[in-house]
XYZ file of C-alpha atoms in Angstrom:
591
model
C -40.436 33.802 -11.652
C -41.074 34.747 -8.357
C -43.686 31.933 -7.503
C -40.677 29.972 -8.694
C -38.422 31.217 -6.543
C -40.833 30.918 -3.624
C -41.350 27.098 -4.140
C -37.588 26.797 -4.199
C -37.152 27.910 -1.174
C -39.677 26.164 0.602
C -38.190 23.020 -0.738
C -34.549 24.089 0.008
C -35.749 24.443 3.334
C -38.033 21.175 4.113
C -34.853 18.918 2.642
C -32.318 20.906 5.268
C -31.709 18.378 8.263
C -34.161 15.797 6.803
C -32.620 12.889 4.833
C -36.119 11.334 4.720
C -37.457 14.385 2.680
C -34.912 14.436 0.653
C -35.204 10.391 -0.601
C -39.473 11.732 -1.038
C -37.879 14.941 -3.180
C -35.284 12.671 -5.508
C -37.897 9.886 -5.777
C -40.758 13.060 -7.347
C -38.348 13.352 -9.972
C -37.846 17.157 -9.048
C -34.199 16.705 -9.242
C -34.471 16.933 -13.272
C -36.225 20.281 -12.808
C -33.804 21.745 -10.388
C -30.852 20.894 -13.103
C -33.179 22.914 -15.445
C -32.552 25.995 -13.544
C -29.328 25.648 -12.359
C -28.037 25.765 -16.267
C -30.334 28.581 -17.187
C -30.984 26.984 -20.709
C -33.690 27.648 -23.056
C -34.852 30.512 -20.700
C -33.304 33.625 -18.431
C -33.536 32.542 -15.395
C -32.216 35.139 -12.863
C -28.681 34.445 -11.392
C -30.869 34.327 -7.828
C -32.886 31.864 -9.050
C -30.470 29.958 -9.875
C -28.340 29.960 -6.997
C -31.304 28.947 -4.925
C -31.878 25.433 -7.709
C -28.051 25.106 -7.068
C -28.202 25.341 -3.208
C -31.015 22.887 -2.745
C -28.832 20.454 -5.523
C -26.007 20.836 -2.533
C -28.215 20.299 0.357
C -29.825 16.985 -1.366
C -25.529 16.119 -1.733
C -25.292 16.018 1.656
C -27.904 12.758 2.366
C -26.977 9.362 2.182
C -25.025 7.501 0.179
C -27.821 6.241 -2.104
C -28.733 10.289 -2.738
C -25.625 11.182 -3.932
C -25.693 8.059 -5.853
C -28.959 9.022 -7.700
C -27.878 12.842 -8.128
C -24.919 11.270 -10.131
C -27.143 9.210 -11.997
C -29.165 11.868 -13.270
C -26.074 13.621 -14.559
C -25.537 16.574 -11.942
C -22.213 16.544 -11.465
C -20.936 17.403 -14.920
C -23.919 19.835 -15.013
C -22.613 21.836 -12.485
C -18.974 21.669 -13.698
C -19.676 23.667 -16.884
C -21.792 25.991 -14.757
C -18.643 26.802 -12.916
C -16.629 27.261 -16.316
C -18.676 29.090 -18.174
C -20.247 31.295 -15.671
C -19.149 34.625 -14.209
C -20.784 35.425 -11.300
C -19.092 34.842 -8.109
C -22.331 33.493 -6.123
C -23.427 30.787 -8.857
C -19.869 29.517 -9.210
C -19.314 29.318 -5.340
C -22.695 27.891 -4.895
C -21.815 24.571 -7.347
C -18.192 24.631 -6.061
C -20.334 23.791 -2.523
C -22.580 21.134 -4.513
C -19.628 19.850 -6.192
C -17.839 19.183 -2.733
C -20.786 17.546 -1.304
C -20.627 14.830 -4.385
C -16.753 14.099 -4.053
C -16.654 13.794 -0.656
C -18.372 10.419 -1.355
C -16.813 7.037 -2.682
C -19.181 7.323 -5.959
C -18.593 10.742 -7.434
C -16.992 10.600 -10.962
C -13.559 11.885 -10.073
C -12.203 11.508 -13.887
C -14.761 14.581 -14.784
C -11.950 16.603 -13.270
C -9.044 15.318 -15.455
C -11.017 14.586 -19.032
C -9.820 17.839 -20.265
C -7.486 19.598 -17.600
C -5.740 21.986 -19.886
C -9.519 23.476 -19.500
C -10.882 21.869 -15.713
C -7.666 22.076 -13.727
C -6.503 25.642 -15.008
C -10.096 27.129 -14.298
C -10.630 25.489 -11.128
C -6.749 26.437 -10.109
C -7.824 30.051 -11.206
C -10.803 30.405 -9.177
C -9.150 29.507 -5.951
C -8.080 33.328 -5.225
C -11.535 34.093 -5.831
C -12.916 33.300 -2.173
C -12.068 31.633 0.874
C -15.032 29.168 0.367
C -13.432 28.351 -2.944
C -10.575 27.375 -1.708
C -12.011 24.676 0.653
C -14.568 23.576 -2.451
C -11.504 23.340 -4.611
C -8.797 21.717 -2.492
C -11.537 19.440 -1.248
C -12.386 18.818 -4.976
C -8.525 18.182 -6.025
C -7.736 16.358 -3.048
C -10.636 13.062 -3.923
C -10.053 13.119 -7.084
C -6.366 12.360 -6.845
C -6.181 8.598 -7.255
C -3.118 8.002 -9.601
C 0.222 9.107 -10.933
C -1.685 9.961 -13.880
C -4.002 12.524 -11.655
C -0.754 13.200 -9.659
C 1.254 14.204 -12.779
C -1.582 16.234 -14.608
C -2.073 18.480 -11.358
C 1.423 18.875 -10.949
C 1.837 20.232 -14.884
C -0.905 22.775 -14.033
C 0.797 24.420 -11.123
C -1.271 22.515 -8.575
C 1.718 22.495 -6.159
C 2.435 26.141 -6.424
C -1.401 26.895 -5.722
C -1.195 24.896 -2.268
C 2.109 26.021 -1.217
C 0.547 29.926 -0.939
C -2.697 28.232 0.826
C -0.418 26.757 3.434
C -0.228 30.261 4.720
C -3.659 30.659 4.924
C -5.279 31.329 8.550
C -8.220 29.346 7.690
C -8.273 25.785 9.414
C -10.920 24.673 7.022
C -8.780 25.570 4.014
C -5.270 24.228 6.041
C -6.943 20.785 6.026
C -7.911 19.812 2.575
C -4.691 21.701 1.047
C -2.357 19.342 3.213
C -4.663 16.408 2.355
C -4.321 17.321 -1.125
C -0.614 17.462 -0.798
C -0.166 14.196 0.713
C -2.202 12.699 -2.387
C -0.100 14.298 -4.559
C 3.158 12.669 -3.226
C 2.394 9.696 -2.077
C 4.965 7.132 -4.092
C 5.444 9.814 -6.860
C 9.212 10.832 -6.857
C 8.829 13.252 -9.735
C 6.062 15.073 -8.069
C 7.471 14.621 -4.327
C 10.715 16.737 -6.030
C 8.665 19.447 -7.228
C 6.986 19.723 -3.853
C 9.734 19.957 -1.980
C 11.517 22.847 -3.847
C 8.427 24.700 -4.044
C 8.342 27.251 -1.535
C 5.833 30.897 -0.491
C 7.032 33.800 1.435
C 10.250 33.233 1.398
C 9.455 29.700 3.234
C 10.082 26.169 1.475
C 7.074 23.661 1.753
C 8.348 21.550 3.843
C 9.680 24.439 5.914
C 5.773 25.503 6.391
C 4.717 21.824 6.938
C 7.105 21.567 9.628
C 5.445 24.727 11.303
C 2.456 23.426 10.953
C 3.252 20.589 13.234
C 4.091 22.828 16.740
C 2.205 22.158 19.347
C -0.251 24.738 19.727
C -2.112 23.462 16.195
C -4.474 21.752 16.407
C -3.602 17.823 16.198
C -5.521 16.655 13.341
C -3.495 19.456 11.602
C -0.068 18.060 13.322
C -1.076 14.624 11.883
C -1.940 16.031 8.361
C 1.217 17.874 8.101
C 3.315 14.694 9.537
C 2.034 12.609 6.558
C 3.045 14.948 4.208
C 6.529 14.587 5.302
C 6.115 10.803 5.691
C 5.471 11.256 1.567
C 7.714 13.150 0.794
C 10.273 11.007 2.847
C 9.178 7.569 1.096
C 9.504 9.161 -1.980
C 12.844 10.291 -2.120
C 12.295 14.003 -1.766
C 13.436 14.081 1.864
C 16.438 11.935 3.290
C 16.167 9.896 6.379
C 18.555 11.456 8.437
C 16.620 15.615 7.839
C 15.761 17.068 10.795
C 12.760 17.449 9.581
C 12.022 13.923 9.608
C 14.069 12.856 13.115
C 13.398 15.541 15.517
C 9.960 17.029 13.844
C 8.020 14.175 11.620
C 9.025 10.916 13.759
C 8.454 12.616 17.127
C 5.015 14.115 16.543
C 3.766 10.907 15.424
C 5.062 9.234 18.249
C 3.009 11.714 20.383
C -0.242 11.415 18.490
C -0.450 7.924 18.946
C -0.278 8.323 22.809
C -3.849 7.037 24.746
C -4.765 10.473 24.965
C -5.602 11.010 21.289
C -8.437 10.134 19.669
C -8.556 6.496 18.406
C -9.213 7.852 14.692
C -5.538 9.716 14.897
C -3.928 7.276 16.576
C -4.842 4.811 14.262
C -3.196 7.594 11.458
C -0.413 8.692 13.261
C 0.149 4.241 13.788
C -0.256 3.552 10.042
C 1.776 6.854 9.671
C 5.003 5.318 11.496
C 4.727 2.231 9.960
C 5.622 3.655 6.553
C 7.934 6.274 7.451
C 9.940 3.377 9.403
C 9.109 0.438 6.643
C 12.697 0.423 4.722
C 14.872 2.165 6.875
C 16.991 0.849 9.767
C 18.361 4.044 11.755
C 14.406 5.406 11.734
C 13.078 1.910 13.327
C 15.853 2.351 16.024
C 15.205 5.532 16.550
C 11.080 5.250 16.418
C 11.775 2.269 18.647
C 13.088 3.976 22.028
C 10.961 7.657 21.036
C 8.628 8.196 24.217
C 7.497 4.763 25.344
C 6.241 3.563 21.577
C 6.452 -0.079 22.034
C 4.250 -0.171 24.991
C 1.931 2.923 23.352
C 1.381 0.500 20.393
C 1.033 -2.424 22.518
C -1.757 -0.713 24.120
C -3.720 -0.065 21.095
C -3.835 -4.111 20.475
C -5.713 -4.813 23.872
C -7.995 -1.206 25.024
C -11.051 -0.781 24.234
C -11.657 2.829 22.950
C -13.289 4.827 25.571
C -16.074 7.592 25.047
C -13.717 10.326 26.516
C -10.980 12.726 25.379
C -13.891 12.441 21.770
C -12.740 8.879 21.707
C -16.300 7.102 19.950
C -17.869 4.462 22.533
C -16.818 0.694 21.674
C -16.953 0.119 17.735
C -15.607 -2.811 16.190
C -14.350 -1.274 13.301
C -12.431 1.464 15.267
C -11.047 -1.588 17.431
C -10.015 -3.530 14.636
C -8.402 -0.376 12.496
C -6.231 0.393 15.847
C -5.573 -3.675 15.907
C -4.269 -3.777 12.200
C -2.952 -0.059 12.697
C -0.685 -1.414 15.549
C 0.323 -4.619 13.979
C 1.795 -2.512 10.782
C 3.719 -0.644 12.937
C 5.020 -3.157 15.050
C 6.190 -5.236 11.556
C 7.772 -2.132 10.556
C 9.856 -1.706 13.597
C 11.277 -5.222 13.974
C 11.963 -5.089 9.896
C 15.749 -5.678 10.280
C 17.385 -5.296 13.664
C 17.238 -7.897 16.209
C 17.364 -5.964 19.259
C 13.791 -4.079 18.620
C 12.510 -8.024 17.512
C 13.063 -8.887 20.729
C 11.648 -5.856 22.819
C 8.361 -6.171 20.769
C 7.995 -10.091 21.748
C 9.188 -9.656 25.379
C 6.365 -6.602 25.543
C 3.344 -7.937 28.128
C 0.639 -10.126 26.208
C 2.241 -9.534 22.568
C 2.450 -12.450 21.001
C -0.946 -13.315 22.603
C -2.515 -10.249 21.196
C -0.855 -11.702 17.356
C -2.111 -15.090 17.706
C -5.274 -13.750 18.632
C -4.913 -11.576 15.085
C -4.289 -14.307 13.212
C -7.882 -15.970 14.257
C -9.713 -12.714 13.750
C -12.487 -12.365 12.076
C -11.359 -9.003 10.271
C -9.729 -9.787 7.325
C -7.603 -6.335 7.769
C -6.488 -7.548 11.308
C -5.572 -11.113 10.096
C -3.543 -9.781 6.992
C -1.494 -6.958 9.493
C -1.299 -9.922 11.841
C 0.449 -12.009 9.873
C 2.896 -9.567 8.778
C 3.889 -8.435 12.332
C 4.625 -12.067 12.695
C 6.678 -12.309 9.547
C 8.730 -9.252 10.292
C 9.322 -11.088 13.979
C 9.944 -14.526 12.645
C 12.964 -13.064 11.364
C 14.349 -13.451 14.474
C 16.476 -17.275 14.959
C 16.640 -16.568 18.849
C 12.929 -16.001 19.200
C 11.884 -19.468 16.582
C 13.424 -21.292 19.123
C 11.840 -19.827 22.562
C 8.857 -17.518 21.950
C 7.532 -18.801 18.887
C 7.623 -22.165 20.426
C 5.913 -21.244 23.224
C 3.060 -20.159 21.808
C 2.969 -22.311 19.195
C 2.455 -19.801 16.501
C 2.399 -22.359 14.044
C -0.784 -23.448 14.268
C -2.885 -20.611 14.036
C -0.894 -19.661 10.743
C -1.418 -22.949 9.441
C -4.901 -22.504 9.542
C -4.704 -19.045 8.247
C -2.911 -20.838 5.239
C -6.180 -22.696 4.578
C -8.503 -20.908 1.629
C -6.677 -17.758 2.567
C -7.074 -15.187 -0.248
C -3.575 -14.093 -2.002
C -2.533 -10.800 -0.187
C -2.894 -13.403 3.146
C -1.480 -15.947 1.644
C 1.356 -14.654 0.264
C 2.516 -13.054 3.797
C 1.484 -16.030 5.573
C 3.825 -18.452 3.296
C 6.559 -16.223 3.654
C 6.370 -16.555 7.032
C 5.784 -20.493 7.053
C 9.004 -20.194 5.083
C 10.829 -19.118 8.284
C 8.867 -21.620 10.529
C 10.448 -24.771 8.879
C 13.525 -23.544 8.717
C 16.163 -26.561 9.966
C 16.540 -25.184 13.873
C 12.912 -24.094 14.037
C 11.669 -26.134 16.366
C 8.192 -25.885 14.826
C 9.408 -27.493 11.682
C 8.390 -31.177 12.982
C 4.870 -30.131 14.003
C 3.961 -28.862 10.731
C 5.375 -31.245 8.279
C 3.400 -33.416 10.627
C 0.205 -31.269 9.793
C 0.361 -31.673 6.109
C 3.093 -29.103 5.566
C 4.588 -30.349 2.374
C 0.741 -30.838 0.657
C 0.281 -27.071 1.792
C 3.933 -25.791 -0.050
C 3.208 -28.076 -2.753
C -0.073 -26.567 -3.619
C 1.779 -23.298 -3.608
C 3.845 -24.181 -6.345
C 0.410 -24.632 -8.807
C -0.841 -21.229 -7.951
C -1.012 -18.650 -10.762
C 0.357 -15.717 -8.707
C 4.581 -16.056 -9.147
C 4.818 -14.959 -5.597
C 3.434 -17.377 -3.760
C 4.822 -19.941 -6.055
C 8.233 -19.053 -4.988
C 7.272 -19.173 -1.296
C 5.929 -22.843 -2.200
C 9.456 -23.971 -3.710
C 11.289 -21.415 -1.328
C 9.629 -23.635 1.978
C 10.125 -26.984 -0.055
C 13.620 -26.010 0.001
C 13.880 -25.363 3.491
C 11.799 -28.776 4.498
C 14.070 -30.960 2.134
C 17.662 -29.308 3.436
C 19.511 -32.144 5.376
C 15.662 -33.702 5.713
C 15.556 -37.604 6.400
C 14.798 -39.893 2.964
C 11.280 -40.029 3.968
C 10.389 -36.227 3.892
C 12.329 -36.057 0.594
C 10.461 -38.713 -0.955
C 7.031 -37.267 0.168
C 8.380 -34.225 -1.548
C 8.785 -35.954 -4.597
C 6.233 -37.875 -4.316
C 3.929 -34.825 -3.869
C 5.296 -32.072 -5.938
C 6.595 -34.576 -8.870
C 9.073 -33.894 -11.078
C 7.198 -32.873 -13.879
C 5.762 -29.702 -11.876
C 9.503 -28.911 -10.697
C 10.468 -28.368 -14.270
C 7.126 -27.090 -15.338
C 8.694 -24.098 -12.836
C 11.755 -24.339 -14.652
C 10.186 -24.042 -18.046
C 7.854 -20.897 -16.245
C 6.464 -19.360 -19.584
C 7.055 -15.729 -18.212
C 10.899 -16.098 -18.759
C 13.499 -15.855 -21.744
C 15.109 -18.805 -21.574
C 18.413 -17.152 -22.623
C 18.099 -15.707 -19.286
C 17.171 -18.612 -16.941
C 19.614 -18.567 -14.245
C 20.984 -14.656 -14.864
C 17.528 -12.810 -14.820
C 16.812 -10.917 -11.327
C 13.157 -11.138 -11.547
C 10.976 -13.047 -9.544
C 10.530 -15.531 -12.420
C 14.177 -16.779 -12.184
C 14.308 -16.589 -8.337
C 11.461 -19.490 -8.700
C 13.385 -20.685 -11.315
C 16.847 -21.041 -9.094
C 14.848 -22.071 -6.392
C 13.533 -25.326 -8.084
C 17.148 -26.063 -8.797
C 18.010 -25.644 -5.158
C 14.671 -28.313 -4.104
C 16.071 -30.470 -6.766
C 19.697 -30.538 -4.767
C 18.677 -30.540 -1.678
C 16.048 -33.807 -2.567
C 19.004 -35.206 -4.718
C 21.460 -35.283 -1.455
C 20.371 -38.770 -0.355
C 20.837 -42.460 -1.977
C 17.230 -42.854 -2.850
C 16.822 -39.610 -4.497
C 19.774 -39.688 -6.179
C 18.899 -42.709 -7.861
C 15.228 -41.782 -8.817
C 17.013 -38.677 -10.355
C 19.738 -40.469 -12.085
C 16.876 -42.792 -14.158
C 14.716 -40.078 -15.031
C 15.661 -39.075 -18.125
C 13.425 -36.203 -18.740
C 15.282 -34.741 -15.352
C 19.044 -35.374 -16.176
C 17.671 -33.946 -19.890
C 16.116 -30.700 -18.539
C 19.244 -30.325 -16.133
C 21.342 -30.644 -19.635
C 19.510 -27.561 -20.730
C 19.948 -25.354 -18.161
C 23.326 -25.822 -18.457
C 23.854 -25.312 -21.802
C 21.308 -22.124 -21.596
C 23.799 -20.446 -18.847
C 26.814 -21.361 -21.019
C 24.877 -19.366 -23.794
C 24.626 -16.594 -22.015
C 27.662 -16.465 -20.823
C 29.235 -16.742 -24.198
C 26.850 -13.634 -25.409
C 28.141 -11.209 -22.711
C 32.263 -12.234 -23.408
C 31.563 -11.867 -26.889
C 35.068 -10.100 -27.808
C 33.522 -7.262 -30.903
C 30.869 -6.083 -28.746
C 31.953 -2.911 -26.509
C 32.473 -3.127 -22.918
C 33.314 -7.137 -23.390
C 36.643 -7.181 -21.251
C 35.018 -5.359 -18.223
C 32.043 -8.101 -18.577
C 34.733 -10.847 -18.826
C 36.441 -9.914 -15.672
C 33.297 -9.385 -13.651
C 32.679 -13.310 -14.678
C 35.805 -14.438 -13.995
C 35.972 -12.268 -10.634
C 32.910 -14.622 -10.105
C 34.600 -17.451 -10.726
C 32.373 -18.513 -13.697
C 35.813 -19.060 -15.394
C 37.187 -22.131 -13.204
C 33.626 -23.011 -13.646
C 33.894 -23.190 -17.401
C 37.745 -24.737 -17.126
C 35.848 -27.843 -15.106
C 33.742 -28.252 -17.853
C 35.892 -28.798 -20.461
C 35.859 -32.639 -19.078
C 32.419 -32.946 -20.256
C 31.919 -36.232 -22.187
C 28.766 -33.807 -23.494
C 29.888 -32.693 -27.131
C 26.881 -30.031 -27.335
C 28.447 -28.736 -23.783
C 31.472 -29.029 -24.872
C 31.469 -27.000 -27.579
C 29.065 -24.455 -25.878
């Protein structure tokens, strides 16, 4: 045993610091041997012994990505999991805790090990964390990967997971401090149920958002600041905490704000960017307020156009950091000019903007192009600004291009914004019909994703509205009839519910109807409408569908029927009805 030990150690120590030795020590197959010892099977291996097989299993964790990748493949991971549930000594379980880490801090570890059987994982793992100081960095490290759904959200949250981290927030440790508010964050990010729990919970006397909010002064460090500011952004977004807590206005918003200043390093700036963006995404009062917080505009503005320097541990020119503070920026800047017009226009009149976005649009990061196009989208909103800015750079074309074997997350943004583009005082409207516009929106319309099929018929609306007979005839001409009510007749939807369903089936649905008036307001059109049968036939339908439905909700024995009736006729669907009683239609007019 002692020879054994011995050669243990001497590899332990030639794979420390070498990722070369340690490919030449997996490829010898000695890996296989090492998991021998570790679980002690078939043999007593001393506990030392052991804890040396496990140590040099951690230090071969911490090569490359293709290591770790083998050490999964030979089945270490769950190895070393039921060493640290069915052992009792402190060393051995702390010393695969460390190996354990190593694995899942990498993209390929098998994070479901941790929730196949939680009743027994999660409670023992929970349990050891009072154990040691270095098991509560393994652990919180551990919980915090392997957090990637509700499902993983909800099952730590039923084993007292949030009760655990709240006492580790008090911990003095900065090592521990960071992976407890990382695993936090994972555990609230769009989870209302869990987010509530979180909030209430509360150590010393202190609630957790209470200690998250003193983590965030200014003498912590900043990563910490940033850590315990996206917490808060969670718990915000999910409901837990309302916009208008000081918590969020005077403590979360503001120290965001400040770590995205030129001072930072790029890596939290680009954080503390993304960070504001979805604190600010859905709510008005925060994007005014975010907007005139300590010079933002022009601080995010200045991430789209520096080039990261190799001071104040900024990393020397990298693409990838450039183009993470590019898209980081862009999200933040679509998130601001969301809904008020005001902060639209500051972000377009800032210096070398809307140069900076039509440069994002031609980028040749996909993640750059995509937050590109939304900043643009978010600013298109603006009627003042299609008509001056927008023109000016001519905006158009660069998104028409983008439009052009675009994958779906692009394309779906980038129609939406084409949508506002062709709008009837959009002076770009002319310049891209005359660029094959209506082929573009018509192609939409075939697409199997319901989204951008309604931006297809939601832009074909737009061109046709008080249009000139030849753009509505190119739009018949192109989209055809028979795909207009192939929309209408979209297989997704109960056809009880055509016109009175919410979803995004009977917006494309109502939508069609709208291209179909908008094409029919013209002497041409009209006529082409009025000889096609099938059309007048499928318009027939609808009408008798909605009358249907109608007729189901006032139905007088079912409960509730004369507070549905006077919601309708509130609505006016009853002069509606009276009008229609002059139907030469017998099936409508007994409908």
């Amino acid at each position: 045993m002692e020879k054994c030990l011995q050669a243990i150690v001497c590899l332990k120590n030639s794979v420390i610091g070498s990722n070369r030795q340690k490919g030449n020590v997996i490829a010898q197959g000695v890996v296989s041997r090492l998991m021998q010892l570790v679980e002690g099977s078939g043999a007593e291996y001393p506990v030392g012994l052991r804890v040396e097989a496990a140590v040099t299993l951690g230090s071969l964790a911490k090569g490359t990505h293709q290591h770790v990748k083998q050490l999964i493949e030979f089945g270490v991971t769950p190895l070393l999991l039921e060493c640290i549930m069915r052992n009792e000594d402190s060393k051995l379980i702390e010393t695969c805790l460390r190996c354990t880490c190593s694995i899942f801090s990498h993209s390929a570890a098998p994070f479901e090990l941790i929730f196949r059987e939680p009743q027994h994982t999660l409670s023992h793992l929970l349990g050891l964390v009072s154990y040691s100081v270095s098991n509560q960095i393994c652990i919180t490290t551990i919980l915090s990967a392997s957090c990637k759904t509700q499902e993983n959200q909800n099952a730590l949250c039923d084993h007292g997971a949030v009760y655990t981290l709240a006492a580790l927030l008090c911990s003095p440790h900065y090592a521990v401090l960071m992976p407890t508010l990382n695993c936090l964050a994972n555990l609230a990010y769009q989870n209302p149920t869990v987010s509530a729990v979180i909030a209430t919970a509360s150590y010393g006397g202190k609630s957790v958002p209470e200690h998250l909010v003193g983590l965030m002064s200014r003498d912590r460090p900043s990563e910490m600041q940033l850590a315990s500011a996206r917490c808060l952004t969670y718990l915000h977004r999910a409901g837990a905490i309302s916009a208008d807590d000081p918590k969020i206005i005077y403590k979360t918003l503001p120290c965001l704000v400040v770590l995205c200043k030129k001072d930072r390093p790029c890596e939290e700036r680009i954080v503390a960017a993304e960070s504001i963006a979805y604190l600010t995404e859905v709510n008005t009062d925060l994007q005014r307020l975010a907007s005139i917080s300590n010079q933002l505009i022009p601080t995010l503005a200045n991430m789209l156009h520096c080039q990261p320097e190799a001071n104040n541990n900024n990393i020397a020119h990298d693409p990838a950091l450039v183009s993470n503070m590019k898209q980081a920026a862009f999200r933040a800047f679509a998130s601001l000019g969301a809904n008020d017009e005001d902060i639209r226009k500051r972000i377009i009149e800032t210096e070398r903007l809307m140069d900076e976005i039509v440069c994002g649009l031609e980028d040749t990061s996909k993640v750059v192009r995509l937050s590109a196009v939304r900043c643009l989208h978010s600013l298109s909103r603006s009627v003042q600004q299609l008509r001056t800015s927008f023109l000016d750079h001519s905006v158009w074309k660069p998104l028409m291009a983008l439009l052009q074997g675009a994958s779906d997350d692009i394309l779906s943004v980038a129609s939406s914004t084409l949508c506002n583009l062709i709008l009837e005082f959009s002076p770009a409207k002319e310049p891209i019909l005359e660029s094959g516009g209506v082929d573009l929106l018509c192609s939409l319309t075939h697409r199997p994703d319901p989204s951008l099929r309604l931006n297809g018929i939601w832009a074909l609306m737009n061109v046709a509205f008080q249009a000139e007979q030849k753009v509505k005839s190119q739009i018949l001409n192109t989209l055809g009839t028979d795909q207009i009510f192939r929309l209408l007749s979209d297989p997704e939807v109960n056809a009880v519910t055509v016109i009175l369903d919410s979803n995004h089936s009977a917006e494309v649905k109502e939508q069609a109807l709208c291209i179909l008036a908008n094409i029919g307001n013209g002497d041409t059109a009209k006529e082409f409408i009025m000889t096609n049968d099938q059309v007048l036939k499928k318009l027939q339908d609808y009408m008798i569908a909605a009358i249907f439905c109608i007729s189901n909700l006032v139905w007088k024995e079912e409960s509730g029927s004369a507070e549905r009736q006077a919601k309708l006729k509130e609505m006016g669907v009853y002069r509606l009805l009276q009008q229609l009683i002059m139907t030469s239609d017998t099936l409508l007019f007994d409908k």
